[in-house]
Short mmCIF file of C-alpha atoms and ligand atoms in Angstrom, two decimals:
data_model
loop_
_atom_site.label_atom_id
_atom_site.label_comp_id
_atom_site.label_asym_id
_atom_site.label_seq_id
_atom_site.Cartn_x
_atom_site.Cartn_y
_atom_site.Cartn_z
CA MET A 18 12.32 -24.25 -7.21
CA LEU A 19 9.40 -21.89 -7.59
CA ASN A 20 7.77 -20.38 -10.52
CA ILE A 21 6.08 -17.32 -9.18
CA LEU A 22 3.48 -14.98 -10.74
CA LEU A 23 3.41 -11.44 -9.37
CA VAL A 24 0.33 -9.41 -10.26
CA GLY A 25 0.30 -5.74 -10.74
CA SER A 26 2.28 -3.15 -12.71
CA GLY A 27 3.51 -0.35 -10.27
CA GLY A 28 6.65 0.71 -8.57
CA ARG A 29 5.40 -1.51 -5.76
CA GLU A 30 5.60 -4.59 -8.01
CA HIS A 31 8.79 -3.74 -9.54
CA ALA A 32 10.19 -3.47 -6.15
CA MET A 33 8.73 -6.80 -4.87
CA ALA A 34 9.83 -8.41 -8.15
CA TRP A 35 13.41 -7.08 -7.71
CA LYS A 36 13.55 -8.53 -4.15
CA ILE A 37 11.91 -11.80 -5.11
CA LYS A 38 14.40 -12.29 -7.96
CA GLN A 39 17.30 -12.23 -5.32
CA SER A 40 15.99 -15.35 -3.77
CA GLU A 41 17.83 -18.64 -4.95
CA LYS A 42 14.38 -20.43 -4.52
CA VAL A 43 12.96 -18.80 -7.75
CA ASP A 44 13.30 -20.54 -11.05
CA LYS A 45 11.04 -18.20 -13.13
CA LEU A 46 9.26 -14.92 -12.31
CA PHE A 47 6.41 -13.59 -14.25
CA ILE A 48 4.78 -10.16 -13.59
CA ALA A 49 1.24 -9.70 -15.24
CA PRO A 50 0.83 -7.33 -16.73
CA GLY A 51 4.43 -5.51 -15.29
CA ASN A 52 5.95 -2.46 -16.63
CA ALA A 53 9.31 -1.53 -18.65
CA GLY A 54 11.12 -2.15 -15.21
CA THR A 55 9.63 -5.39 -13.85
CA ALA A 56 10.76 -6.64 -17.80
CA ASP A 57 14.39 -6.39 -16.50
CA VAL A 58 13.97 -8.78 -13.62
CA GLY A 59 11.22 -11.25 -14.85
CA GLU A 60 8.90 -11.90 -17.88
CA ASN A 61 5.97 -9.62 -18.19
CA ILE A 62 2.78 -11.00 -19.49
CA ALA A 63 0.09 -8.97 -20.82
CA VAL A 64 -2.66 -9.97 -18.77
CA SER A 65 -4.84 -7.54 -16.59
CA VAL A 66 -4.92 -7.94 -12.74
CA SER A 67 -8.75 -8.32 -13.16
CA ASP A 68 -8.65 -10.80 -15.86
CA PHE A 69 -8.97 -14.01 -13.79
CA GLU A 70 -9.28 -16.28 -16.48
CA GLY A 71 -6.37 -14.94 -18.17
CA LEU A 72 -4.21 -15.30 -14.94
CA LYS A 73 -5.50 -18.75 -14.80
CA LYS A 74 -4.20 -19.56 -18.03
CA VAL A 75 -0.71 -18.11 -17.10
CA VAL A 76 -0.68 -20.16 -13.93
CA LEU A 77 -1.35 -23.32 -16.07
CA GLU A 78 0.91 -22.69 -18.90
CA LYS A 79 3.82 -21.66 -17.01
CA SER A 80 3.63 -24.02 -14.11
CA ILE A 81 3.42 -21.27 -11.39
CA ASN A 82 3.38 -22.67 -7.72
CA LEU A 83 3.14 -19.32 -5.91
CA VAL A 84 0.86 -16.24 -7.01
CA VAL A 85 1.77 -12.90 -5.12
CA VAL A 86 -0.99 -10.20 -5.41
CA GLY A 87 0.19 -6.45 -5.44
CA PRO A 88 -2.72 -4.25 -5.53
CA GLU A 89 -6.10 -4.45 -3.58
CA VAL A 90 -8.61 -4.64 -6.32
CA PRO A 91 -8.32 -8.20 -7.43
CA LEU A 92 -8.10 -9.27 -3.77
CA VAL A 93 -11.40 -7.32 -2.94
CA ASP A 94 -12.83 -8.84 -6.04
CA GLY A 95 -12.24 -12.45 -4.97
CA LEU A 96 -9.03 -13.48 -6.77
CA HIS A 97 -7.82 -15.74 -4.09
CA ASP A 98 -11.41 -17.29 -3.86
CA PHE A 99 -11.39 -17.82 -7.65
CA PHE A 100 -8.26 -19.98 -7.19
CA LEU A 101 -9.70 -22.11 -4.16
CA ASP A 102 -12.85 -22.65 -6.06
CA ASP A 103 -11.20 -23.88 -9.09
CA GLU A 104 -10.29 -27.61 -9.57
CA GLU A 105 -7.13 -27.05 -11.48
CA LEU A 106 -6.18 -23.93 -9.39
CA LYS A 107 -6.89 -24.93 -5.71
CA ASP A 108 -3.46 -26.29 -5.01
CA VAL A 109 -1.91 -23.15 -6.27
CA LYS A 110 -0.57 -21.00 -3.33
CA VAL A 111 -1.82 -17.39 -3.32
CA VAL A 112 -0.37 -14.45 -1.15
CA GLY A 113 -2.92 -11.85 -0.59
CA PRO A 114 -6.44 -12.59 1.51
CA GLN A 115 -9.52 -13.87 0.23
CA LYS A 116 -12.44 -11.63 -0.33
CA GLU A 117 -13.57 -11.73 3.31
CA GLY A 118 -10.44 -10.63 4.73
CA ALA A 119 -9.94 -8.03 2.03
CA THR A 120 -13.04 -6.49 3.14
CA LEU A 121 -10.68 -4.68 5.75
CA GLU A 122 -9.73 -2.60 2.88
CA GLY A 123 -12.78 -3.03 0.45
CA SER A 124 -15.38 -1.77 3.30
CA LYS A 125 -14.44 1.09 5.69
CA ASP A 126 -17.50 0.40 7.81
CA PHE A 127 -16.31 -3.36 8.12
CA ALA A 128 -12.95 -2.24 9.27
CA LYS A 129 -14.25 0.19 11.87
CA ASP A 130 -16.50 -2.63 12.95
CA PHE A 131 -13.69 -5.06 13.28
CA MET A 132 -11.72 -2.39 15.13
CA ASP A 133 -14.60 -1.74 17.43
CA ARG A 134 -15.05 -5.41 18.33
CA HIS A 135 -11.42 -6.11 18.82
CA ASN A 136 -10.59 -2.82 20.78
CA ILE A 137 -8.14 -1.60 18.32
CA PRO A 138 -7.61 2.04 18.67
CA THR A 139 -9.43 4.15 15.82
CA ALA A 140 -11.07 7.43 15.37
CA LYS A 141 -14.81 7.44 16.67
CA TYR A 142 -17.14 6.98 13.85
CA LYS A 143 -20.84 6.37 12.55
CA THR A 144 -21.83 4.85 9.29
CA VAL A 145 -24.71 6.33 7.52
CA THR A 146 -26.78 5.08 4.50
CA PRO A 147 -29.43 7.13 2.61
CA GLU A 148 -32.03 5.65 4.89
CA THR A 149 -30.29 7.11 8.13
CA LEU A 150 -28.99 10.41 6.56
CA GLY A 151 -30.57 12.32 9.52
CA GLU A 152 -28.79 10.62 12.23
CA GLY A 153 -25.69 11.16 10.21
CA ILE A 154 -26.38 14.93 10.40
CA GLU A 155 -27.15 14.80 13.92
CA PHE A 156 -23.95 12.98 14.65
CA LEU A 157 -22.18 15.56 12.68
CA LYS A 158 -23.28 18.21 15.06
CA THR A 159 -21.95 16.37 17.92
CA MET A 160 -18.29 16.50 16.39
CA LYS A 161 -16.06 19.13 16.23
CA ALA A 162 -14.34 20.66 13.03
CA PRO A 163 -12.86 19.47 10.56
CA TYR A 164 -15.35 16.72 9.48
CA VAL A 165 -13.90 13.47 7.90
CA LEU A 166 -16.34 11.72 5.45
CA LYS A 167 -15.22 8.54 3.66
CA ALA A 168 -16.76 6.66 1.12
CA ASP A 169 -17.28 2.85 2.29
CA GLY A 170 -15.84 1.16 -0.75
CA LEU A 171 -12.86 1.67 -2.82
CA ALA A 172 -12.78 4.77 -4.63
CA ALA A 173 -8.91 4.86 -5.80
CA GLY A 174 -7.76 6.88 -3.05
CA LYS A 175 -10.19 9.85 -3.78
CA GLY A 176 -13.17 8.74 -1.45
CA VAL A 177 -11.80 10.55 1.69
CA LEU A 178 -13.26 14.44 2.35
CA ILE A 179 -12.07 16.48 5.07
CA ILE A 180 -14.14 19.40 5.50
CA GLU A 181 -13.80 22.61 7.62
CA ASP A 182 -17.53 23.80 7.78
CA LEU A 183 -20.46 22.09 9.22
CA GLU A 184 -22.99 22.92 6.41
CA GLU A 185 -20.65 22.01 3.83
CA ALA A 186 -19.88 18.82 5.52
CA GLU A 187 -23.86 18.01 5.62
CA ALA A 188 -24.22 19.07 2.12
CA SER A 189 -21.32 16.75 1.07
CA LEU A 190 -22.79 13.77 3.27
CA LYS A 191 -25.83 14.11 1.07
CA ILE A 192 -23.72 14.25 -2.32
CA MET A 193 -21.74 11.37 -1.24
CA LEU A 194 -24.86 9.19 -0.21
CA ASP A 195 -26.55 10.32 -3.64
CA GLY A 196 -23.71 8.47 -5.45
CA GLN A 197 -20.99 10.85 -5.86
CA PHE A 198 -18.31 7.74 -5.88
CA GLY A 199 -20.92 5.32 -7.12
CA GLU A 200 -21.62 2.16 -5.39
CA ALA A 201 -18.69 2.96 -3.17
CA SER A 202 -20.38 5.68 -1.27
CA SER A 203 -23.74 4.15 -0.89
CA LYS A 204 -22.62 4.06 2.92
CA VAL A 205 -20.55 6.86 4.27
CA VAL A 206 -18.42 6.52 7.54
CA ILE A 207 -18.19 9.85 9.31
CA GLU A 208 -15.12 10.07 11.45
CA GLU A 209 -13.55 12.06 14.31
CA PHE A 210 -10.77 14.04 12.90
CA LEU A 211 -7.33 13.00 14.28
CA SER A 212 -4.46 15.30 14.23
CA GLY A 213 -0.68 13.85 14.20
CA VAL A 214 2.06 12.50 11.96
CA GLU A 215 1.11 9.44 9.89
CA LEU A 216 2.97 6.26 9.53
CA SER A 217 2.90 3.15 7.44
CA VAL A 218 3.49 -0.26 9.31
CA PHE A 219 3.40 -3.46 7.47
CA ALA A 220 3.04 -7.23 8.54
CA ILE A 221 3.14 -10.41 6.61
CA THR A 222 0.74 -12.98 8.06
CA ASP A 223 -0.41 -16.48 7.60
CA GLY A 224 -3.42 -15.66 9.57
CA LYS A 225 -2.30 -16.92 12.83
CA ASP A 226 1.48 -15.53 13.19
CA TYR A 227 2.98 -12.51 11.67
CA LYS A 228 6.32 -10.77 10.97
CA ILE A 229 6.62 -6.99 11.17
CA LEU A 230 8.31 -5.45 8.08
CA PRO A 231 10.22 -2.36 8.23
CA GLU A 232 7.96 0.71 8.92
CA ALA A 233 8.10 3.74 6.47
CA LYS A 234 6.71 7.39 6.22
CA ASP A 235 4.94 8.24 2.96
CA TYR A 236 4.50 11.73 1.41
CA LYS A 237 1.04 11.98 -0.05
CA ARG A 238 0.71 15.62 -0.91
CA ILE A 239 2.11 16.94 -4.47
CA GLY A 240 3.56 20.12 -2.85
CA GLU A 241 6.40 20.79 -0.75
CA GLY A 242 5.81 21.12 3.07
CA ASP A 243 2.68 18.81 2.52
CA THR A 244 0.49 21.23 0.57
CA GLY A 245 -1.76 20.92 -2.30
CA LEU A 246 -3.55 17.73 -3.68
CA ASN A 247 -3.38 14.26 -2.42
CA THR A 248 -1.22 11.81 -4.66
CA GLY A 249 -0.56 8.15 -4.69
CA GLY A 250 2.55 8.96 -2.79
CA MET A 251 5.59 11.12 -3.69
CA GLY A 252 8.23 9.29 -1.77
CA ALA A 253 8.78 7.42 1.37
CA ILE A 254 11.52 6.99 3.99
CA SER A 255 12.42 3.92 6.42
CA PRO A 256 12.91 3.78 9.28
CA VAL A 257 10.90 6.59 10.72
CA PRO A 258 12.76 7.99 13.62
CA PHE A 259 9.81 8.49 16.13
CA ALA A 260 9.04 4.89 15.57
CA ASN A 261 11.61 3.53 18.00
CA ALA A 262 11.40 0.17 19.68
CA GLU A 263 9.35 1.41 22.44
CA TYR A 264 6.74 2.99 20.03
CA MET A 265 6.71 -0.22 17.78
CA LYS A 266 6.08 -2.12 20.87
CA LYS A 267 2.95 -0.13 21.49
CA ILE A 268 2.01 -0.49 17.73
CA GLU A 269 2.45 -4.52 18.00
CA ASP A 270 0.64 -4.78 21.26
CA ARG A 271 -2.39 -2.40 20.83
CA ILE A 272 -2.78 -2.84 17.07
CA ILE A 273 -0.88 -5.63 14.99
CA LYS A 274 -1.48 -8.65 17.60
CA PRO A 275 -5.17 -7.70 18.19
CA THR A 276 -5.75 -7.45 14.37
CA VAL A 277 -4.21 -10.84 13.66
CA ASP A 278 -5.91 -12.29 16.59
CA GLY A 279 -9.28 -10.70 15.76
CA LEU A 280 -9.08 -12.11 12.31
CA GLN A 281 -8.67 -15.56 13.84
CA LYS A 282 -11.41 -15.08 16.24
CA ASP A 283 -13.72 -14.08 13.60
CA ASP A 284 -12.83 -17.14 11.52
CA ILE A 285 -11.43 -15.02 8.74
CA PRO A 286 -8.46 -16.62 6.90
CA TYR A 287 -5.85 -14.41 5.97
CA ASN A 288 -2.68 -15.09 3.88
CA GLY A 289 -0.74 -11.93 3.06
CA PHE A 290 0.05 -8.38 3.75
CA ILE A 291 -1.53 -6.05 6.37
CA PHE A 292 -0.78 -2.54 5.81
CA PHE A 293 -1.71 -0.46 8.95
CA GLY A 294 -2.18 3.14 8.11
CA LEU A 295 -1.42 4.81 11.44
CA ILE A 296 -1.42 8.09 12.80
CA ASP A 297 0.37 9.13 16.11
CA VAL A 298 -1.82 11.38 18.49
CA ASP A 299 0.30 12.59 21.33
CA GLY A 300 2.39 9.53 21.70
CA ASP A 301 -0.20 6.95 21.00
CA PRO A 302 -0.96 5.15 17.61
CA TYR A 303 -4.16 5.02 16.09
CA VAL A 304 -5.53 3.01 12.96
CA ILE A 305 -6.61 5.50 10.22
CA GLU A 306 -6.94 2.70 7.72
CA TYR A 307 -6.36 -0.97 6.86
CA ASN A 308 -4.80 -1.90 3.63
CA VAL A 309 -4.53 -5.69 2.48
CA ARG A 310 -1.49 -5.13 0.30
CA MET A 311 1.77 -3.13 0.61
CA GLY A 312 2.06 0.40 0.22
CA ASP A 313 3.29 2.32 -2.78
CA PRO A 314 5.74 4.09 -2.54
CA GLU A 315 6.66 2.57 0.65
CA THR A 316 7.63 -0.73 -0.76
CA GLU A 317 10.27 0.89 -2.95
CA ALA A 318 11.99 1.85 0.45
CA VAL A 319 10.91 -1.28 2.65
CA MET A 320 12.18 -3.94 0.17
CA LEU A 321 15.51 -2.53 0.43
CA ARG A 322 15.74 -3.06 4.40
CA ILE A 323 14.67 -6.58 4.17
CA LYS A 324 17.76 -8.71 4.40
CA SER A 325 16.00 -12.01 4.82
CA ASP A 326 14.89 -14.28 1.93
CA PHE A 327 11.64 -12.42 0.97
CA VAL A 328 10.50 -15.63 -0.76
CA ASP A 329 10.80 -17.67 2.28
CA LEU A 330 8.23 -15.08 3.97
CA LEU A 331 5.88 -14.94 1.04
CA GLU A 332 5.91 -19.10 1.18
CA ALA A 333 5.26 -18.89 4.98
CA ALA A 334 2.29 -16.57 4.60
CA ALA A 335 1.00 -18.94 1.83
CA ASN A 336 1.63 -22.32 3.80
CA GLY A 337 0.61 -21.30 7.37
CA THR A 338 4.34 -21.74 8.56
CA MET A 339 5.07 -17.98 9.62
CA SER A 340 5.92 -19.04 13.28
CA GLU A 341 9.12 -21.00 11.81
CA GLN A 342 10.16 -17.57 10.06
CA SER A 343 12.37 -14.86 11.38
CA ILE A 344 13.07 -11.67 9.81
CA GLU A 345 16.36 -9.79 9.36
CA ILE A 346 16.45 -6.20 8.74
CA ASP A 347 18.96 -3.80 7.37
CA GLU A 348 19.98 -1.01 9.67
CA ARG A 349 20.70 1.47 7.29
CA THR A 350 18.11 4.03 6.12
CA ALA A 351 16.37 3.48 2.75
CA VAL A 352 14.28 6.10 1.03
CA THR A 353 12.47 6.62 -2.34
CA VAL A 354 11.77 9.59 -4.34
CA MET A 355 9.17 9.54 -7.00
CA LEU A 356 9.46 11.34 -10.25
CA VAL A 357 5.97 12.45 -11.67
CA SER A 358 4.28 13.61 -14.82
CA GLY A 359 3.71 17.44 -15.07
CA GLY A 360 0.10 18.15 -13.96
CA TYR A 361 -0.14 15.06 -11.72
CA PRO A 362 -2.26 14.29 -9.74
CA GLY A 363 -4.61 16.27 -12.11
CA THR A 364 -4.33 15.87 -15.95
CA TYR A 365 -0.98 14.94 -17.66
CA GLU A 366 0.51 13.51 -20.90
CA ASN A 367 2.01 10.08 -21.34
CA GLY A 368 4.35 9.13 -23.96
CA LYS A 369 7.15 11.63 -22.84
CA THR A 370 10.85 9.99 -23.70
CA MET A 371 12.77 9.40 -20.82
CA THR A 372 16.51 9.59 -20.79
CA GLY A 373 19.53 9.43 -18.35
CA PHE A 374 19.07 5.95 -17.06
CA ASP A 375 22.81 5.05 -17.81
CA LYS A 376 24.00 8.16 -15.56
CA VAL A 377 22.26 6.81 -12.46
CA GLU A 378 24.68 5.74 -9.71
CA ASN A 379 24.38 4.07 -6.58
CA SER A 380 20.50 4.20 -6.61
CA ILE A 381 18.04 1.48 -7.57
CA LEU A 382 15.14 2.46 -10.10
CA PHE A 383 11.83 1.15 -9.76
CA HIS A 384 9.45 1.78 -12.72
CA ALA A 385 5.92 2.90 -11.90
CA GLY A 386 4.29 4.31 -15.13
CA THR A 387 6.69 3.71 -18.04
CA LYS A 388 6.55 1.81 -20.98
CA GLN A 389 9.13 0.35 -23.43
CA GLU A 390 8.24 1.65 -27.00
CA SER A 391 10.81 0.05 -29.49
CA ASN A 392 14.25 1.12 -28.31
CA LYS A 393 13.11 3.68 -25.84
CA VAL A 394 11.24 4.15 -22.50
CA VAL A 395 8.44 6.54 -22.41
CA THR A 396 6.28 7.81 -19.58
CA ALA A 397 2.98 5.80 -19.02
CA GLY A 398 1.30 7.39 -15.86
CA GLY A 399 1.27 10.12 -13.28
CA ARG A 400 3.71 8.24 -11.01
CA VAL A 401 6.67 7.49 -13.30
CA ILE A 402 9.56 6.40 -11.64
CA ALA A 403 10.89 5.91 -7.94
CA ILE A 404 14.38 6.43 -7.20
CA SER A 405 15.55 4.33 -4.04
CA SER A 406 18.64 4.76 -2.12
CA TYR A 407 20.40 3.59 1.10
CA GLY A 408 22.48 5.87 3.26
CA SER A 409 23.83 5.93 6.80
CA SER A 410 21.22 8.60 7.45
CA MET A 411 18.04 9.91 6.10
CA LYS A 412 19.86 12.91 4.93
CA GLU A 413 22.51 10.86 3.05
CA ALA A 414 20.12 8.39 1.44
CA LEU A 415 17.87 11.45 0.14
CA LYS A 416 20.94 13.27 -1.19
CA GLN A 417 21.71 10.32 -3.45
CA SER A 418 18.05 9.82 -4.53
CA TYR A 419 18.18 13.64 -5.53
CA ALA A 420 21.30 13.55 -7.19
CA ASN A 421 20.02 10.72 -9.48
CA ALA A 422 16.52 12.29 -9.66
CA GLU A 423 18.21 15.10 -11.80
CA LYS A 424 19.55 12.66 -14.19
CA ILE A 425 16.41 10.99 -15.36
CA GLU A 426 15.07 13.52 -17.62
CA PHE A 427 11.60 13.81 -19.22
CA ASP A 428 9.38 16.68 -20.37
CA GLY A 429 7.36 18.13 -17.28
CA ARG A 430 9.33 15.84 -14.73
CA TYR A 431 8.67 16.89 -11.28
CA PHE A 432 9.47 15.59 -7.64
CA ARG A 433 9.37 16.83 -4.17
CA LYS A 434 12.70 18.05 -2.69
CA ASP A 435 11.47 18.21 0.80
CA LEU A 436 11.01 14.65 1.87
CA GLY A 437 11.69 14.12 5.54
CA PHE A 438 11.22 17.69 6.59
CA ASP A 439 8.74 16.70 9.28
CA LEU A 440 11.08 14.06 10.80
P1 AMP B 8 -7.71 6.82 4.11
O1 AMP B 8 -8.03 6.76 2.66
O2 AMP B 8 -8.73 6.40 5.09
O3 AMP B 8 -6.41 6.57 4.37
O4 AMP B 8 -7.71 8.54 4.26
C1 AMP B 8 -6.98 9.27 3.56
C2 AMP B 8 -6.08 10.38 4.06
O5 AMP B 8 -7.06 11.24 5.00
C3 AMP B 8 -5.25 9.71 5.40
O6 AMP B 8 -3.91 9.26 4.80
C4 AMP B 8 -5.22 10.86 6.18
O7 AMP B 8 -4.24 12.03 5.82
C5 AMP B 8 -6.54 11.60 6.23
N1 AMP B 8 -7.42 11.01 7.14
C6 AMP B 8 -8.33 10.16 6.95
N2 AMP B 8 -9.03 9.77 8.18
C7 AMP B 8 -8.46 10.70 9.02
C8 AMP B 8 -8.97 11.12 10.46
N3 AMP B 8 -9.97 10.31 11.10
N4 AMP B 8 -8.46 12.26 10.97
C9 AMP B 8 -7.57 12.79 10.31
N5 AMP B 8 -7.16 12.73 8.94
C10 AMP B 8 -7.70 11.63 8.42
N1 LIG B 9 1.10 4.84 0.03
C1 LIG B 9 -0.11 4.76 0.33
C2 LIG B 9 -0.69 3.68 -0.05
O1 LIG B 9 -0.26 2.77 -0.73
O2 LIG B 9 -1.99 3.54 0.03
#
């Protein structure tokens, strides 16, 4: 029996906790710091994802055998390495790459260079620094509009600019290199613009072998018809109709396998998830970005479709036994609809009382930004709660989530009602 510590506090972590808890291998599940939802499936511990010493204390006190890391920041900051370097922690298994592997997400320049080296299809690019600004401007002149500028480092999802006008792109490049996103934009990746439908594909790997998890489509814009500002994600659908077996084989042959093989060739150990942010260009998949974690809100749909024991997969990723694993997928469609706070992704108020939980039927609620306050649940974030449902079709699953979305009430509640419109 395992004692598991899951690190994180979003809808993704609630969905993972829900799935982990279904395994008969689990004795105790702790979530640090968790949210009002994870408290229903495990025990929350008030330690932040960046407090490595605090997490160490939890691991020792609670006799944790397996640590599963939800978000990217602690991985990029070296949480796994911290465990390996500590006498008391070095035998505790961690799911989530070490710092070097996490650089696939932590540095866009590193990721592009990796893809170049291993012939993985991605947009043409050039990386510039303040010293090579002139070369960057020359490169921009060789490209067609729109122009894509990306801060090299982590910028909480805000570091990508897509600009129509060349002069404006040149000016923005200077501003970014001047520290618009702090250290994250001390290098900027200029990319060719690719046009197509995006797709999220996930693998879990021990660094040698991998299993492909159900793919999903994420809806990032706040407004219907994919308009308005980018958000953390307003909902997700799995499976994605155009990602049929033939298309998934292209993705595996051209992207997933070369990525895992590339990690091995480069001697980069990697135990954890790889999230391939893909774009379909006329029937061919290209990598837009790597993430070293699961997607949010994709996880709130993907977890519903994994029939196998998820803990077996987590253990295999940590122990290097992925080749012995198989994965069974639910044929049904799963969707998730995110309820968000009014004003999000701009400013919004927290602390709104939430009601209607008891009226929800035939959906699974995953809390994203909520807090338990004495005897009530209040909002505590822009993305508040994800409503996940199964269906025999996308339409049916969405209908179920939308019906329940109307029942969960809080001041300012908003959700998109057009998910799947493009599929
Ligand atoms: P990223 O943080 O790299 O995922 O970029 C954020 C979003 O910007 C992506 O989800 C895409 O919608 C868009 N994007 C990024 N790179 C490109 C590109 N080369 N061409 C078109 N759109 C892009
Ligand atoms: N849903 C996109 C992400 O998790 O980055």
